[in-house]
mmCIF file of C-alpha atoms and ligand atoms in Angstrom:
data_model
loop_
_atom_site.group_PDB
_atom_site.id
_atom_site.type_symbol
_atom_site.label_atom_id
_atom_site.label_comp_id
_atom_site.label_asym_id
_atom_site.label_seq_id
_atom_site.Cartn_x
_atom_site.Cartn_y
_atom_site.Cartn_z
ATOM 1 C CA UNK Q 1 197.385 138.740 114.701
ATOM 2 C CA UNK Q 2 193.941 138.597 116.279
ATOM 3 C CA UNK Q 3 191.871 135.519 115.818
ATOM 4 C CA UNK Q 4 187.901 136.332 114.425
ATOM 5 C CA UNK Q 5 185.634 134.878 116.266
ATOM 6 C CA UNK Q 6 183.922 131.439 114.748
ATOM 7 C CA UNK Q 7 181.092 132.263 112.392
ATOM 8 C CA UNK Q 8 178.040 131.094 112.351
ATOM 9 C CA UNK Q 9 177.590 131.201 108.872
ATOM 10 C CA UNK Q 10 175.957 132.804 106.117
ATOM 11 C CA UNK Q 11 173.348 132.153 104.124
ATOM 12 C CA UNK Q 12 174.075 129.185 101.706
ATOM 13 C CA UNK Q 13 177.317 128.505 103.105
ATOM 14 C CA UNK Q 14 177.943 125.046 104.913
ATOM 15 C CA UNK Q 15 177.578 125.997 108.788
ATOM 16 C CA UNK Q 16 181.335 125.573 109.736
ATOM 17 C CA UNK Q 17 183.575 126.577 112.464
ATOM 18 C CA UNK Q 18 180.572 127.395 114.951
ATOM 19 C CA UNK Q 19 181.323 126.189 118.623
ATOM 20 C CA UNK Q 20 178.340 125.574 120.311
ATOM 21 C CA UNK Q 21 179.321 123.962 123.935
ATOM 22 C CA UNK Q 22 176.421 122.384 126.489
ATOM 23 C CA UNK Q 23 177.444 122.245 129.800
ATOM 24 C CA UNK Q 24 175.428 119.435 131.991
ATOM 25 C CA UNK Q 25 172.091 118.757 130.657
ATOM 26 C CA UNK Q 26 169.106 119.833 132.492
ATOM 27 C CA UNK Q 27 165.846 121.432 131.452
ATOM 28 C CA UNK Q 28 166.792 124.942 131.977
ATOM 29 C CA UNK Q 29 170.500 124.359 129.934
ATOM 30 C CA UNK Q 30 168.114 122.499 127.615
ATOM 31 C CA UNK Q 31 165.774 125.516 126.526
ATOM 32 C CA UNK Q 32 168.235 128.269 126.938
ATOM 33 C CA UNK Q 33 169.922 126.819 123.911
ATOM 34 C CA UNK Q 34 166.789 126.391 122.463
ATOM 35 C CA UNK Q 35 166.679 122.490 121.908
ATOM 36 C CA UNK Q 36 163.387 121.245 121.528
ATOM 37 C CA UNK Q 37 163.390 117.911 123.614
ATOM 38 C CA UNK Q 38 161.581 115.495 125.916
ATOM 39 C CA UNK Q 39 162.504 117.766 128.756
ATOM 40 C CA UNK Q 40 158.862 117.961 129.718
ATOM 41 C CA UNK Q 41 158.140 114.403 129.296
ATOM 42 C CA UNK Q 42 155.643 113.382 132.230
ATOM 43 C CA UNK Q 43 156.862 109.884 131.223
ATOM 44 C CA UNK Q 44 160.702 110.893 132.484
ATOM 45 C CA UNK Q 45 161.100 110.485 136.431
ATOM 46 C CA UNK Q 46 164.183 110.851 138.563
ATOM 47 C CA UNK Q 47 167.968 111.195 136.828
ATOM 48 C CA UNK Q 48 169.363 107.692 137.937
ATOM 49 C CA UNK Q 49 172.797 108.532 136.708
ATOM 50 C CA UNK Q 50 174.103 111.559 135.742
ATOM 51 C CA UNK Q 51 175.659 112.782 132.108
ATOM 52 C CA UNK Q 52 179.242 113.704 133.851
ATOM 53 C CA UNK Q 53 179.222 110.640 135.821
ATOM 54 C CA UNK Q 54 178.610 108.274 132.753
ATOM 55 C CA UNK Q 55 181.470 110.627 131.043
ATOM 56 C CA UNK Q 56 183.830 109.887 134.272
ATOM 57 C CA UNK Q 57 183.347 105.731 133.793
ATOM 58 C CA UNK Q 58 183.369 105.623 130.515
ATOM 59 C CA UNK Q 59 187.479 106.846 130.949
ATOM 60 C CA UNK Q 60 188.191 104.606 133.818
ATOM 61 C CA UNK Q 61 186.607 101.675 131.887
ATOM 62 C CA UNK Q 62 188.625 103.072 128.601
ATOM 63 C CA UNK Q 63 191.582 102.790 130.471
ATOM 64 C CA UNK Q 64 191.134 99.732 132.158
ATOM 65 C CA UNK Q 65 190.285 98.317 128.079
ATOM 66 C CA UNK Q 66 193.706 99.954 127.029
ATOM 67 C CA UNK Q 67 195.580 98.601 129.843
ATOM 68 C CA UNK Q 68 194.114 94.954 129.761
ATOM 69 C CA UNK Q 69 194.216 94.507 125.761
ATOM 70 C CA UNK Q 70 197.523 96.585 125.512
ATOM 71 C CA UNK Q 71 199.021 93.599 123.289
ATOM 72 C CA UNK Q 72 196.197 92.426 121.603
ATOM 73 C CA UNK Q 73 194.008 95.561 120.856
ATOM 74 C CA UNK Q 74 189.951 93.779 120.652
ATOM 75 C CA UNK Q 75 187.118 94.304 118.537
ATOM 76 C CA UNK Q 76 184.296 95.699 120.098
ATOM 77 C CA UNK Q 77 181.104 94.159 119.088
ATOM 78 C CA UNK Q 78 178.132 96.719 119.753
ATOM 79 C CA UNK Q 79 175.255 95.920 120.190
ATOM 80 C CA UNK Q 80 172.209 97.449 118.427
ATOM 81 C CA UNK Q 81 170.553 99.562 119.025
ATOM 82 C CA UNK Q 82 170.840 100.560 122.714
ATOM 83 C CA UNK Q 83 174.651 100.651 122.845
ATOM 84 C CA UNK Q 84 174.988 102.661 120.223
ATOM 85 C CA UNK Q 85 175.980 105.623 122.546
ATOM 86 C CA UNK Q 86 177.884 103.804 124.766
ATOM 87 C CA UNK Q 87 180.277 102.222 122.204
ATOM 88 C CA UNK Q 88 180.793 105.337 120.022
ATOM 89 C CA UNK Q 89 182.382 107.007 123.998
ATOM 90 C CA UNK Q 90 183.834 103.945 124.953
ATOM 91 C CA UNK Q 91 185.641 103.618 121.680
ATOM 92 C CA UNK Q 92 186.823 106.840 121.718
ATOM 93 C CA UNK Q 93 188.129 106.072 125.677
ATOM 94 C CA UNK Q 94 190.250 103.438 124.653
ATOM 95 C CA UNK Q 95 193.775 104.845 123.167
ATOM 96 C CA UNK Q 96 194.403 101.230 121.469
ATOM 97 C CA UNK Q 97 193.864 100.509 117.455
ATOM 98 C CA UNK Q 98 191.035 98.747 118.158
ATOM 99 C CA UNK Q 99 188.155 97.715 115.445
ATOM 100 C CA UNK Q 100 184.173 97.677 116.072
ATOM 101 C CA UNK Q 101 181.478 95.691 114.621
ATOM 102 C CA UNK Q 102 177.596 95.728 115.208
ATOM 103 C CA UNK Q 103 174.999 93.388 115.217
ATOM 104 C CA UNK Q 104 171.358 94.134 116.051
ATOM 105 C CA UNK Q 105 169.295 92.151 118.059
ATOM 106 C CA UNK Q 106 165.351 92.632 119.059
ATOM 107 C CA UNK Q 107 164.518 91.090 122.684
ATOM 108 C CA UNK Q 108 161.906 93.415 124.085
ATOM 109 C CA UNK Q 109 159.925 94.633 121.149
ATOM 110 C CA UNK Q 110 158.271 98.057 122.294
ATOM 111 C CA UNK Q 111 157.420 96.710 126.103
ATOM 112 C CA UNK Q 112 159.348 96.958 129.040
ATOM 113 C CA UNK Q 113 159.811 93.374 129.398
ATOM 114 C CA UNK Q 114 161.835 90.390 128.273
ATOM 115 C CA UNK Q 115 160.535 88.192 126.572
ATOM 116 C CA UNK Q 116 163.170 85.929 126.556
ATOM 117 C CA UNK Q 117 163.114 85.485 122.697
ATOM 118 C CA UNK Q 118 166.277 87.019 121.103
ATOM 119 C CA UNK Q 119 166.386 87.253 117.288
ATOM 120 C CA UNK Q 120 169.039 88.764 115.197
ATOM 121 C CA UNK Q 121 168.118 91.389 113.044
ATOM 122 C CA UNK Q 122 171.482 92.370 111.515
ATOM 123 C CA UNK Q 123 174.697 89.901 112.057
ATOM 124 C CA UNK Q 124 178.075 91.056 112.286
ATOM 125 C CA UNK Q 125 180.374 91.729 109.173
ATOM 126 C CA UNK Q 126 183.733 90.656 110.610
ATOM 127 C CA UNK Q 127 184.813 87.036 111.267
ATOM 128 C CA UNK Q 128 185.051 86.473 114.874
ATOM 129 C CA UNK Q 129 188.049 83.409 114.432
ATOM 130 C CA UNK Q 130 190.893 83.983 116.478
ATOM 131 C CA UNK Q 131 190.308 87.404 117.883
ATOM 132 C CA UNK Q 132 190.071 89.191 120.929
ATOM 133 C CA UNK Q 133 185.986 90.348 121.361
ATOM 134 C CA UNK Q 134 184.369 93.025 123.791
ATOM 135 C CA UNK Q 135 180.776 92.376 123.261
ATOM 136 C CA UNK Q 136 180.021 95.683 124.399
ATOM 137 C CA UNK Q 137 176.270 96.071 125.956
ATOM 138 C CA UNK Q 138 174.135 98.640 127.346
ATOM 139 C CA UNK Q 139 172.168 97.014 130.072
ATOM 140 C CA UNK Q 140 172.038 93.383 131.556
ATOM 141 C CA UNK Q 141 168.630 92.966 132.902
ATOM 142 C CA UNK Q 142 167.469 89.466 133.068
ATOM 143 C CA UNK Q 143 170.360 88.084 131.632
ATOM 144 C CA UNK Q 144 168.779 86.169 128.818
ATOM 145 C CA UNK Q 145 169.921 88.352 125.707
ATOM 146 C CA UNK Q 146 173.450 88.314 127.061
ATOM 147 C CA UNK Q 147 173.206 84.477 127.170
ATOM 148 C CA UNK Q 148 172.343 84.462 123.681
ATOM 149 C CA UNK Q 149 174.661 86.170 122.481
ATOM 150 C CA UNK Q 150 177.571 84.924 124.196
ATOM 151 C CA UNK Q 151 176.895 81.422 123.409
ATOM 152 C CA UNK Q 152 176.355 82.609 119.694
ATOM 153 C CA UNK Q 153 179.407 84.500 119.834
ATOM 154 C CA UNK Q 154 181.609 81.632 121.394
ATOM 155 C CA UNK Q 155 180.747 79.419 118.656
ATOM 156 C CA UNK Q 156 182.485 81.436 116.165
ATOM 157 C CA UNK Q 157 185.559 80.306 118.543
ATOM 158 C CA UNK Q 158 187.032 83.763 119.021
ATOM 159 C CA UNK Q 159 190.589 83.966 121.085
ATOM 160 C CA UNK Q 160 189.032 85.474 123.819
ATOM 161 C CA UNK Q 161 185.078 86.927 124.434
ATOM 162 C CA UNK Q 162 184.546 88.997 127.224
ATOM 163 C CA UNK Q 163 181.490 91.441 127.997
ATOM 164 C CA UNK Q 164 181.474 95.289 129.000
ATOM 165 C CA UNK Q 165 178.170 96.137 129.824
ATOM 166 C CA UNK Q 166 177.112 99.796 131.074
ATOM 167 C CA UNK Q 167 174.443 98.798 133.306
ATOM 168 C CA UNK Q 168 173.565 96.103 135.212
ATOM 169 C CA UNK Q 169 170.122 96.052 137.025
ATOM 170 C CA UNK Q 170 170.373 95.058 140.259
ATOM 171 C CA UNK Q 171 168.557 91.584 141.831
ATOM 172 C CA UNK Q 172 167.021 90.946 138.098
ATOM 173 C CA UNK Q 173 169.801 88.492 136.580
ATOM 174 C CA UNK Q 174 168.272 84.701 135.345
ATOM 175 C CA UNK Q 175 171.652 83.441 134.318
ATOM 176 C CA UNK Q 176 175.134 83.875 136.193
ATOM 177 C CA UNK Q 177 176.831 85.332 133.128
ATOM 178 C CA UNK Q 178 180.314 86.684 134.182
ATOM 179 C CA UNK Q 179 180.895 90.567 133.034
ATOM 180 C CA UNK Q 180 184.674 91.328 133.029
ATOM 181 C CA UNK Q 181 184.021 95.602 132.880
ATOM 182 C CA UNK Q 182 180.117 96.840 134.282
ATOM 183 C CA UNK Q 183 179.862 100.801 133.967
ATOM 184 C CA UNK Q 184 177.130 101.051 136.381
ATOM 185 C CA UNK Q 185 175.060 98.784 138.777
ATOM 186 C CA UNK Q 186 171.292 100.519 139.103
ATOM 187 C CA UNK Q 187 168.269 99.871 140.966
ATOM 188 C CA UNK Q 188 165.409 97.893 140.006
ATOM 189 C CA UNK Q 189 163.467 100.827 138.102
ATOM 190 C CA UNK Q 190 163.253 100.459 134.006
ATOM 191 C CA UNK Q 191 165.305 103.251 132.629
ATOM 192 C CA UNK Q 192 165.786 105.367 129.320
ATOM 193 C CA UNK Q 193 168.822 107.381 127.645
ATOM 194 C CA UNK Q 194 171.571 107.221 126.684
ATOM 195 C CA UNK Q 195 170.737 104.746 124.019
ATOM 196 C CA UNK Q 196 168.423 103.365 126.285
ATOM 197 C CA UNK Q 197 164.698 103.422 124.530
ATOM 198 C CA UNK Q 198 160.941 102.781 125.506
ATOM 199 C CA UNK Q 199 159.361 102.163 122.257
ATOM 200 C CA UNK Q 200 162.499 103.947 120.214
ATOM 201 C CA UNK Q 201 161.850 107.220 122.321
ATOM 202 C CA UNK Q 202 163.994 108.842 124.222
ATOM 203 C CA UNK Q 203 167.893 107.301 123.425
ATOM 204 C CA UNK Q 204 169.508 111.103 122.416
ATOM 205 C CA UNK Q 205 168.982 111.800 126.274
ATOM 206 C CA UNK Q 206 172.343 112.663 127.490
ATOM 207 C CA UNK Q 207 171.955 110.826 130.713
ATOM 208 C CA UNK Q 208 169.513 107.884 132.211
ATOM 209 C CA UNK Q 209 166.709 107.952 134.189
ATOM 210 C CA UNK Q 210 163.840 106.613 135.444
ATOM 211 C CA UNK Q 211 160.583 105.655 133.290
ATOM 212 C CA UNK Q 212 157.213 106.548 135.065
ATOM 213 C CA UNK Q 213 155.053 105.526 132.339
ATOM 214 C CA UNK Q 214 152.769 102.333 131.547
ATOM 215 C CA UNK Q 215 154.526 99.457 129.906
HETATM 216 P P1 IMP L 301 167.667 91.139 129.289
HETATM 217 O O1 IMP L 301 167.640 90.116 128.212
HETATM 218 O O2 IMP L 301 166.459 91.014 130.219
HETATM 219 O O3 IMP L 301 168.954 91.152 130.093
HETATM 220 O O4 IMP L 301 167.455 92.551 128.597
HETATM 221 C C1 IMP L 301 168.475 93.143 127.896
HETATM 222 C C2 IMP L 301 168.027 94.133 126.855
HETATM 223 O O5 IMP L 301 166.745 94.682 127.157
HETATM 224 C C3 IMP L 301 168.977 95.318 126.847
HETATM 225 O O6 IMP L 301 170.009 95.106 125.929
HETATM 226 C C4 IMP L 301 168.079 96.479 126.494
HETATM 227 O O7 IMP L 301 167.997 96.646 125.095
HETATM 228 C C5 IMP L 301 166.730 96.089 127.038
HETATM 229 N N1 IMP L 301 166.530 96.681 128.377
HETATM 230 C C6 IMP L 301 166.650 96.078 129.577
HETATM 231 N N2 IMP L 301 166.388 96.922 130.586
HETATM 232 C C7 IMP L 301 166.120 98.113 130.007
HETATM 233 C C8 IMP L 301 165.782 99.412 130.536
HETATM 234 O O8 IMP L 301 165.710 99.674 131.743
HETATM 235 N N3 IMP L 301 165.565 100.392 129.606
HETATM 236 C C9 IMP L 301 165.640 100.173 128.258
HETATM 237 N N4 IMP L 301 165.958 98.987 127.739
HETATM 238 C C10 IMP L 301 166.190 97.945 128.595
HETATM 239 MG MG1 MG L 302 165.597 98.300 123.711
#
């Protein structure tokens, strides 16, 4: 019996069943399917990494997750807002019955620097005693938010803490803070996507790169 071909709905009906797929992101994929995005952005620069390479590490580090926690599946901690992306793939990338929690934390406010002040804007709703955590970041710059955390974390004497970060800037680090699973190691240049934001704009990129404007 043939198949019809997904609708794309009618009028007043809920818009189910329609299969919209976007190949790699670029400008030209971008407008052809008639998103209106930052694509023109003067403040965007050079793609630093790539939307099928983040797709690519995201399994490997899934499966190294799965393999490592096999007996002890972890809770993810995520943290807010910039690895909002990354945990939602991660978690997906790891076949284990894991659990997630999220805290927010504000360290930059809208500039492009640390300040070195962390302050916790939402706190996590599960108890951390006596399990295995994945504080799961999106980029360790200086160092100093990780610190934070971790030492915050620890006190709430979980069974094990480790960190998976997605990005780690390269030559920037403050504090020796060990990272057990690091996604990507980037150069020096402030970057945006992928959950990634310069004054909230610009996280729905599918992939990171480079910031050219003031800040
Ligand atoms: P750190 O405390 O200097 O390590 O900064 C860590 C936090 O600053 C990250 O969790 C991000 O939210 C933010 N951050 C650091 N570098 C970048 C960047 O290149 N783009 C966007 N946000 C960044
Ligand atoms: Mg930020």
């Amino acid at each position: 019996m043939p198949i019809d071909p997904p609708s794309s709905g009618s009028p007043g009906s809920p818009n189910r069943g329609e299969v919209r797929t976007v190949p790699t992101w670029s400008p030209t994929v971008a407008r052809h399917n008639g998103f209106v995005h930052h694509v023109d952005d003067p403040d965007l620069g050079d793609v630093v990494v790539g939307q099928d390479q983040i797709r690519a590490r995201i399994a490997e580090l899934g499966a190294q997750i799965g393999a490592d926690y096999a007996d002890d599946p972890p809770l993810l901690v995520c943290v807010l807002k910039g690895a909002f992306i990354f945990l939602a793939d991660l978690a997906r990338a790891i076949h284990l019955p894991i659990e997630v929690d999220f805290m927010a934390v504000s360290s930059y406010g809208a500039s492009t620097r640390s300040s070195g002040v962390v302050r916790i804007v939402k706190d996590l709703d599960i108890e951390l005693a006596g399990r295995h955590v994945i504080l799961v970041e999106d980029i360790v710059d200086s160092g100093l938010t990780l610190t934070y955390l971790r030492r915050n974390l620890a006190a709430r004497e979980p069974a094990s803490l480790e960190v998976c970060a997605l990005f780690v800037r390269q030559g920037n680090q403050k504090t020796q803070e060990e990272l057990r699973y690091v996604g990507f190691e980037i150069p020096p240049a402030f970057v945006l996507g992928y959950g990634l934001d310069v004054g909230e704009r610009f996280r729905n990129l599918p992939y990171v790169c480079e910031y050219r404007g003031a800040g």
